[in-house]
Tab-separated table of C-alpha atoms and ligand atoms in Angstrom:
chain	number	residue	atom	x	y	z
A	1	MET	CA	-76.598	11.036	194.798
A	2	LEU	CA	-76.385	14.784	194.150
A	3	ASP	CA	-77.452	15.572	190.586
A	4	LEU	CA	-76.275	19.047	189.500
A	5	THR	CA	-78.958	19.131	186.777
A	6	GLU	CA	-81.811	18.495	189.265
A	7	HIS	CA	-81.008	19.228	192.903
A	8	PRO	CA	-80.572	22.657	194.483
A	9	HIS	CA	-76.894	23.161	195.232
A	10	ARG	CA	-74.315	25.889	195.684
A	11	ARG	CA	-71.245	26.429	193.561
A	12	LEU	CA	-68.011	28.149	194.544
A	13	ASN	CA	-66.597	30.990	192.494
A	14	LEU	CA	-62.868	30.250	192.598
A	15	LEU	CA	-61.951	33.807	191.629
A	16	THR	CA	-63.780	35.426	194.545
A	17	ARG	CA	-64.372	32.564	197.037
A	18	GLU	CA	-68.081	33.498	196.977
A	19	TRP	CA	-70.902	30.998	196.581
A	20	VAL	CA	-73.845	31.056	194.181
A	21	LEU	CA	-77.066	29.116	194.751
A	22	VAL	CA	-78.246	27.044	191.758
A	23	SER	CA	-81.879	25.873	191.627
A	24	PRO	CA	-82.252	23.935	188.358
A	25	HIS	CA	-85.718	22.575	189.189
A	26	ARG	CA	-87.113	26.112	189.329
A	27	THR	CA	-86.952	27.065	185.632
A	28	LYS	CA	-90.560	26.034	185.082
A	29	ARG	CA	-92.021	28.725	187.355
A	30	PRO	CA	-94.424	31.179	185.645
A	31	TRP	CA	-93.454	34.816	185.114
A	32	GLN	CA	-95.923	37.607	185.846
A	33	GLY	CA	-93.404	40.262	186.769
A	34	GLN	CA	-91.899	43.209	184.985
A	35	VAL	CA	-91.493	43.111	181.225
A	36	GLU	CA	-88.752	45.349	179.789
A	37	LYS	CA	-89.114	47.500	176.713
A	38	PRO	CA	-87.296	45.798	173.808
A	39	PRO	CA	-84.156	47.764	172.857
A	40	GLU	CA	-84.424	50.285	170.048
A	41	GLU	CA	-83.765	48.635	166.698
A	42	LYS	CA	-83.008	51.025	163.836
A	43	LEU	CA	-80.400	53.705	164.466
A	44	PRO	CA	-78.971	56.236	161.996
A	45	ALA	CA	-75.273	55.938	160.978
A	46	TYR	CA	-74.838	59.536	162.186
A	47	ASP	CA	-76.946	61.199	164.880
A	48	PRO	CA	-76.620	65.012	165.085
A	49	GLY	CA	-77.765	64.864	168.720
A	50	CYS	CA	-75.192	62.236	169.817
A	51	TYR	CA	-72.324	63.464	171.996
A	52	LEU	CA	-70.033	60.702	170.669
A	53	CYS	CA	-70.553	61.058	166.896
A	54	PRO	CA	-67.693	62.718	164.926
A	55	GLY	CA	-67.830	66.525	164.716
A	56	ASN	CA	-70.495	66.878	167.437
A	57	ALA	CA	-70.268	68.987	170.611
A	58	ARG	CA	-70.099	67.188	173.953
A	59	ALA	CA	-71.879	68.181	177.148
A	60	GLY	CA	-68.736	69.814	178.559
A	61	GLY	CA	-68.513	72.167	175.559
A	62	LYS	CA	-65.628	70.386	173.749
A	63	ARG	CA	-66.144	69.217	170.159
A	64	ASN	CA	-65.255	65.744	168.822
A	65	PRO	CA	-62.858	65.632	165.848
A	66	GLN	CA	-63.945	64.077	162.522
A	67	TYR	CA	-62.488	60.754	163.669
A	68	THR	CA	-62.565	57.828	161.229
A	69	GLU	CA	-61.649	54.811	163.405
A	70	THR	CA	-61.415	55.082	167.206
A	71	PHE	CA	-61.468	58.152	169.455
A	72	VAL	CA	-60.366	58.543	173.097
A	73	PHE	CA	-61.152	61.512	175.360
A	74	ASP	CA	-61.067	62.375	179.060
A	75	ASN	CA	-64.528	61.834	180.552
A	76	ASP	CA	-66.200	65.248	180.912
A	77	PHE	CA	-67.872	64.043	184.117
A	78	ALA	CA	-65.012	61.957	185.471
A	79	ALA	CA	-65.659	59.993	188.670
A	80	LEU	CA	-61.939	60.168	189.474
A	81	LEU	CA	-59.630	63.184	189.263
A	82	ALA	CA	-55.831	63.073	188.988
A	83	ASP	CA	-55.139	65.929	191.418
A	84	THR	CA	-57.068	64.471	194.392
A	85	PRO	CA	-55.022	64.506	197.638
A	86	ARG	CA	-54.006	60.991	198.721
A	87	GLU	CA	-54.781	61.568	202.349
A	88	LYS	CA	-56.354	59.143	204.809
A	89	VAL	CA	-59.094	59.739	207.342
A	90	ASN	CA	-59.467	57.400	210.300
A	91	ARG	CA	-61.620	58.077	213.338
A	92	ALA	CA	-61.061	55.355	215.913
A	93	GLY	CA	-61.086	52.765	213.163
A	94	LEU	CA	-64.797	53.460	212.697
A	95	LEU	CA	-64.825	56.093	209.982
A	96	VAL	CA	-62.173	55.119	207.448
A	97	ALA	CA	-61.602	56.902	204.138
A	98	GLU	CA	-58.846	57.587	201.624
A	99	GLY	CA	-58.438	60.154	198.869
A	100	GLU	CA	-58.553	58.327	195.519
A	101	PRO	CA	-56.743	60.011	192.604
A	102	GLY	CA	-57.470	58.610	189.158
A	103	VAL	CA	-58.297	59.135	185.499
A	104	CYS	CA	-61.519	58.378	183.571
A	105	ARG	CA	-61.690	58.208	179.798
A	106	VAL	CA	-64.229	57.307	177.129
A	107	ILE	CA	-63.229	55.241	174.060
A	108	CYS	CA	-65.415	55.379	170.933
A	109	PHE	CA	-65.115	52.131	168.956
A	110	SER	CA	-66.250	53.537	165.622
A	111	PRO	CA	-67.499	56.779	164.017
A	112	ARG	CA	-70.674	54.851	163.100
A	113	HIS	CA	-73.480	55.532	165.557
A	114	ASP	CA	-75.417	52.409	164.548
A	115	LEU	CA	-72.727	49.736	164.959
A	116	THR	CA	-71.943	47.418	167.873
A	117	LEU	CA	-69.042	45.015	168.436
A	118	ALA	CA	-71.213	42.299	166.888
A	119	ARG	CA	-71.705	44.294	163.703
A	120	MET	CA	-68.198	45.729	163.296
A	121	GLU	CA	-65.568	44.029	161.109
A	122	VAL	CA	-62.858	42.045	162.930
A	123	GLU	CA	-60.202	44.443	161.505
A	124	ALA	CA	-62.034	47.415	163.042
A	125	ILE	CA	-62.403	45.658	166.434
A	126	ARG	CA	-58.687	44.839	166.254
A	127	LYS	CA	-58.050	48.610	166.218
A	128	VAL	CA	-60.142	48.906	169.364
A	129	VAL	CA	-57.990	46.164	170.957
A	130	ASP	CA	-54.891	48.221	170.060
A	131	VAL	CA	-56.406	51.258	171.802
A	132	TRP	CA	-57.204	49.174	174.909
A	133	VAL	CA	-53.584	47.996	175.032
A	134	GLU	CA	-52.334	51.569	174.591
A	135	GLN	CA	-54.575	52.856	177.380
A	136	PHE	CA	-53.667	50.024	179.734
A	137	THR	CA	-49.963	50.630	179.093
A	138	GLU	CA	-50.078	54.421	179.263
A	139	LEU	CA	-52.291	54.732	182.343
A	140	GLY	CA	-50.776	51.696	184.070
A	141	SER	CA	-47.274	53.130	183.780
A	142	ARG	CA	-48.218	56.238	185.771
A	143	GLU	CA	-46.707	56.263	189.219
A	144	PHE	CA	-50.015	56.688	191.092
A	145	ILE	CA	-52.161	54.255	189.038
A	146	GLU	CA	-52.479	50.764	190.568
A	147	TYR	CA	-55.368	49.407	188.534
A	148	VAL	CA	-56.766	50.077	185.052
A	149	GLN	CA	-60.372	48.961	184.555
A	150	ILE	CA	-61.661	48.867	180.975
A	151	PHE	CA	-65.403	48.162	180.717
A	152	GLU	CA	-68.384	48.526	178.417
A	153	ASN	CA	-71.994	49.120	179.376
A	154	ARG	CA	-74.129	48.081	176.461
A	155	GLY	CA	-77.844	48.914	176.220
A	156	ALA	CA	-80.178	51.157	178.185
A	157	MET	CA	-81.089	48.204	180.459
A	158	MET	CA	-77.513	48.309	181.795
A	159	GLY	CA	-77.651	52.052	182.358
A	160	CYS	CA	-75.724	52.876	179.199
A	161	SER	CA	-76.403	56.508	178.341
A	162	ASN	CA	-75.865	56.278	174.583
A	163	PRO	CA	-76.088	53.507	171.929
A	164	HIS	CA	-73.022	54.859	170.074
A	165	PRO	CA	-70.423	52.034	170.403
A	166	HIS	CA	-68.070	53.023	173.212
A	167	CYS	CA	-66.502	51.869	176.449
A	168	GLN	CA	-64.880	53.499	179.448
A	169	VAL	CA	-61.563	53.302	181.271
A	170	TRP	CA	-61.323	54.103	184.951
A	171	ALA	CA	-57.784	54.035	186.306
A	172	ASN	CA	-57.196	54.534	190.007
A	173	SER	CA	-54.675	54.602	192.760
A	174	SER	CA	-55.930	51.530	194.643
A	175	ILE	CA	-57.046	48.057	193.565
A	176	PRO	CA	-60.888	47.900	193.492
A	177	ASN	CA	-62.838	45.145	195.292
A	178	GLU	CA	-63.356	42.643	192.427
A	179	PRO	CA	-59.771	42.567	191.105
A	180	ALA	CA	-58.546	42.608	194.719
A	181	LYS	CA	-60.520	39.411	195.493
A	182	GLU	CA	-59.263	37.830	192.268
A	183	THR	CA	-55.672	38.764	193.095
A	184	CYS	CA	-55.990	37.122	196.470
A	185	CYS	CA	-57.561	33.911	195.104
A	186	GLN	CA	-55.103	33.553	192.216
A	187	LEU	CA	-52.142	34.182	194.507
A	188	GLY	CA	-53.460	31.643	197.013
A	189	TRP	CA	-53.807	28.984	194.299
A	190	LEU	CA	-50.308	29.645	192.945
A	191	LYS	CA	-48.824	29.359	196.441
A	192	GLU	CA	-50.728	26.206	197.303
A	193	LYS	CA	-50.585	24.299	193.996
A	194	GLY	CA	-47.678	25.902	192.178
A	195	SER	CA	-49.870	26.393	189.093
A	196	LEU	CA	-52.212	29.042	187.709
A	197	LEU	CA	-55.831	28.992	188.849
A	198	LEU	CA	-57.314	30.022	185.510
A	199	GLY	CA	-54.826	27.947	183.513
A	200	ASP	CA	-55.916	24.847	185.445
A	201	TYR	CA	-59.585	25.852	185.159
A	202	LEU	CA	-59.355	26.377	181.388
A	203	ALA	CA	-57.711	22.951	180.920
A	204	LEU	CA	-60.630	21.344	182.775
A	205	GLU	CA	-63.231	23.268	180.750
A	206	LEU	CA	-61.554	22.240	177.482
A	207	ASP	CA	-61.446	18.671	178.706
A	208	THR	CA	-65.183	18.387	179.471
A	209	GLY	CA	-66.386	20.893	176.843
A	210	GLU	CA	-69.713	21.179	178.717
A	211	ARG	CA	-69.533	24.911	179.317
A	212	VAL	CA	-67.467	25.975	176.292
A	213	VAL	CA	-69.339	28.380	173.986
A	214	LEU	CA	-66.755	29.026	171.281
A	215	GLU	CA	-63.004	28.945	170.607
A	216	ASN	CA	-60.345	30.163	168.235
A	217	ASP	CA	-56.583	29.547	168.080
A	218	CYS	CA	-55.836	31.880	171.009
A	219	PHE	CA	-59.034	32.262	173.112
A	220	VAL	CA	-61.892	30.254	174.607
A	221	ALA	CA	-65.297	31.596	175.754
A	222	VAL	CA	-66.993	29.621	178.545
A	223	VAL	CA	-69.991	29.978	180.823
A	224	PRO	CA	-68.178	29.722	184.157
A	225	PHE	CA	-69.204	26.861	186.463
A	226	TRP	CA	-70.023	29.510	189.106
A	227	ALA	CA	-71.885	31.951	186.770
A	228	VAL	CA	-74.429	34.208	188.487
A	229	TRP	CA	-76.067	35.890	185.478
A	230	PRO	CA	-78.100	33.588	183.172
A	231	PHE	CA	-75.844	33.920	180.109
A	232	GLU	CA	-72.695	35.120	181.846
A	233	THR	CA	-69.442	34.211	180.075
A	234	MET	CA	-65.695	34.534	180.509
A	235	ILE	CA	-63.111	34.807	177.745
A	236	LEU	CA	-59.775	33.166	178.564
A	237	PRO	CA	-56.566	33.183	176.528
A	238	ARG	CA	-55.027	29.757	175.891
A	239	ARG	CA	-51.605	31.154	176.788
A	240	HIS	CA	-50.772	32.612	180.181
A	241	VAL	CA	-50.627	36.396	179.934
A	242	THR	CA	-50.942	38.651	182.977
A	243	GLY	CA	-52.221	41.634	180.967
A	244	MET	CA	-53.201	42.685	177.457
A	245	ASP	CA	-49.834	44.367	176.933
A	246	GLU	CA	-48.335	40.847	176.612
A	247	PHE	CA	-50.555	39.850	173.649
A	248	SER	CA	-48.863	38.929	170.385
A	249	ASN	CA	-50.078	40.448	167.143
A	250	GLU	CA	-52.027	37.254	166.455
A	251	GLU	CA	-53.633	37.298	169.904
A	252	ARG	CA	-54.862	40.865	169.480
A	253	THR	CA	-56.706	39.926	166.278
A	254	ALA	CA	-57.939	36.681	167.839
A	255	LEU	CA	-59.448	38.645	170.744
A	256	ALA	CA	-61.286	40.826	168.206
A	257	ASP	CA	-62.563	37.656	166.511
A	258	VAL	CA	-63.822	36.058	169.718
A	259	LEU	CA	-65.517	39.315	170.815
A	260	LYS	CA	-67.369	39.627	167.507
A	261	ARG	CA	-68.482	36.002	167.533
A	262	LEU	CA	-69.594	36.005	171.155
A	263	THR	CA	-71.571	39.269	170.899
A	264	THR	CA	-73.174	38.032	167.653
A	265	ARG	CA	-74.357	34.880	169.434
A	266	TYR	CA	-75.713	37.062	172.241
A	267	ASP	CA	-77.664	39.228	169.764
A	268	ASN	CA	-78.991	36.102	168.047
A	269	LEU	CA	-80.226	34.587	171.329
A	270	PHE	CA	-83.339	36.778	171.547
A	271	GLN	CA	-82.895	38.569	168.181
A	272	VAL	CA	-82.240	41.955	169.795
A	273	PRO	CA	-79.095	44.017	170.479
A	274	PHE	CA	-78.182	42.106	173.647
A	275	PRO	CA	-77.492	44.305	176.697
A	276	TYR	CA	-74.529	43.526	178.933
A	277	SER	CA	-71.744	44.902	181.065
A	278	MET	CA	-68.368	43.536	180.077
A	279	GLY	CA	-64.818	44.271	181.077
A	280	PHE	CA	-61.278	43.004	181.299
A	281	HIS	CA	-59.529	41.817	184.427
A	282	GLN	CA	-55.755	41.847	184.365
A	283	ARG	CA	-52.767	42.369	186.607
A	284	PRO	CA	-52.712	45.429	188.847
A	285	THR	CA	-50.245	48.101	187.719
A	286	ASP	CA	-48.793	48.611	191.188
A	287	GLY	CA	-45.233	47.823	190.118
A	288	LYS	CA	-45.296	44.168	191.255
A	289	GLU	CA	-44.853	41.311	188.798
A	290	HIS	CA	-48.166	39.498	189.497
A	291	ARG	CA	-47.329	36.159	187.838
A	292	GLU	CA	-50.458	34.755	189.551
A	293	TRP	CA	-52.656	36.920	187.292
A	294	TYR	CA	-54.307	35.373	184.241
A	295	PHE	CA	-55.909	37.920	181.885
A	296	HIS	CA	-59.628	37.393	181.181
A	297	ALA	CA	-62.859	39.140	180.184
A	298	HIS	CA	-66.205	38.906	181.980
A	299	PHE	CA	-69.557	39.385	180.250
A	300	TYR	CA	-72.502	40.016	182.571
A	301	PRO	CA	-75.775	40.167	180.585
A	302	PRO	CA	-79.039	40.721	182.511
A	303	LEU	CA	-81.528	39.042	180.149
A	304	LEU	CA	-83.109	35.855	181.413
A	305	ARG	CA	-85.668	34.225	179.153
A	306	SER	CA	-86.512	36.711	176.393
A	307	ALA	CA	-85.675	40.218	175.174
A	308	THR	CA	-88.083	41.608	177.746
A	309	VAL	CA	-87.529	39.582	180.919
A	310	LYS	CA	-84.415	40.336	182.890
A	311	LYS	CA	-82.887	38.887	185.999
A	312	PHE	CA	-83.163	40.975	189.163
A	313	MET	CA	-80.725	40.843	192.048
A	314	VAL	CA	-83.153	41.442	194.890
A	315	GLY	CA	-84.517	40.027	198.135
A	316	TYR	CA	-82.610	36.909	199.016
A	317	GLU	CA	-79.739	37.931	196.749
A	318	PHE	CA	-79.251	41.276	198.502
A	319	LEU	CA	-79.425	39.685	201.896
A	320	ALA	CA	-77.879	36.261	201.367
A	321	TYR	CA	-76.247	35.375	198.038
A	322	PRO	CA	-76.962	35.254	194.300
A	323	GLN	CA	-79.185	32.522	192.917
A	324	ARG	CA	-79.809	31.185	189.420
A	325	ASP	CA	-82.367	28.842	187.873
A	326	ILE	CA	-80.974	27.756	184.506
A	327	THR	CA	-77.743	25.849	184.925
A	328	PRO	CA	-74.507	27.183	183.399
A	329	GLU	CA	-74.379	23.941	181.360
A	330	SER	CA	-77.773	24.552	179.743
A	331	ALA	CA	-76.949	28.240	179.135
A	332	ALA	CA	-73.711	27.177	177.391
A	333	ALA	CA	-75.603	24.628	175.284
A	334	ARG	CA	-78.062	27.303	174.133
A	335	LEU	CA	-75.286	29.758	173.235
A	336	ARG	CA	-73.414	26.985	171.392
A	337	GLU	CA	-76.430	26.174	169.198
A	338	LEU	CA	-76.744	29.752	167.899
A	339	PRO	CA	-75.382	30.788	164.503
A	340	GLU	CA	-72.490	33.258	164.175
A	341	ARG	CA	-74.156	35.153	161.388
A	342	HIS	CA	-75.916	38.205	162.815
A	343	TYR	CA	-79.725	38.065	162.571
A	344	ASN	CA	-79.672	41.555	161.024
A	345	GLU	CA	-77.509	40.361	158.184
A	346	ALA	CA	-79.008	36.917	157.677
A	347	GLY	CA	-81.881	36.463	155.355
B	1	H2U	P1	-71.944	54.973	179.598
B	1	H2U	O1	-70.836	54.134	179.057
B	1	H2U	O2	-72.498	54.356	180.856
B	1	H2U	O3	-72.983	55.278	178.589
B	1	H2U	O4	-71.313	56.393	179.996
B	1	H2U	C1	-70.806	57.279	179.050
B	1	H2U	C2	-69.841	58.233	179.706
B	1	H2U	O5	-69.687	59.379	178.863
B	1	H2U	C3	-70.297	58.751	181.059
B	1	H2U	O6	-69.341	58.351	182.032
B	1	H2U	C4	-69.479	60.507	179.668
B	1	H2U	C5	-70.323	60.273	180.900
B	1	H2U	O7	-69.753	60.904	182.012
B	1	H2U	N1	-69.834	61.695	178.907
B	1	H2U	C6	-68.852	62.631	178.569
B	1	H2U	O8	-67.698	62.471	178.969
B	1	H2U	N2	-69.173	63.701	177.799
B	1	H2U	C7	-70.435	63.967	177.353
B	1	H2U	O9	-70.639	64.916	176.625
B	1	H2U	C8	-71.574	63.104	177.787
B	1	H2U	C9	-71.208	61.843	178.515
B	2	ZN	ZN1	-73.233	58.720	167.738
């Protein structure tokens, strides 16, 4: 009898059709590898040297306004440029390339240098949600933009260049690999079953409750059955929406609420500002309806067993497939046990 809490097994990611190896018996192995520096703790509310703080000069020479809530600007070192020629190169099917026009922006969440989503008020995060919706709508409506990717790198461990609370938007003229795989899998499910992949998945998760971390009236956060990163989570709306532009007023505030509560639990896990990469997946903006698409957020945090030990994707994972030791069920149980009052404010 296969026991998913004991025996090595592989799990299928339904959104990508990729497998992940789970080795639950392996959590007891000793660690003598790299120990990370704990993230910096005390930050000033305003940093004169920060390129995102209000009133400061950025690297490109432009100056930020004295913004009081959110602030959006075109990335001074944009990876994508709107005026790129859309030409194709193809040499005997061996060297294949395409020009990729696009737009990259930076969104500051708050004028306060020292805040994070976990430490902002729900009303302030709600304003960030409004900006995300605006950006998705504005960029997505451009003729040449087929996908709008909103994402946040949080913490130096994830390669984030600055602790000032911010995220990025990269909008481009083709659908990138991850959303392309998810489009394919969701479309396949809809065609085969006549229902929505993530709608069906959410119903099952709510039914068992094993991997649910937290809920509110409109959203549910779960550790996906196929999670790769130790404390990986997904946020799913209860109602089928293909993109954030379909959210009701109530849903926008509820997303802010779930983001604050989830990131607070993350910070409380090892009592440090928890590093992660997060982002939203939603329908491509290529002019098609995409009813198969079910909006969701992914959180990919690298920390494994403490503030200083992170998971590496190396060796076998580069060459074969990802592997994890702690089961998604035990990760969800640990996140569920944590309080929703931030450790910085408790006491
Ligand atoms: P991170 O989210 O990974 O920290 O990246 C911040 C972005 O800010 C990065 O893409 C941009 C960088 O190009 N940036 C500016 O647009 N202007 C600046 O003055 C510095 C950084
Ligand atoms: Zn700052």
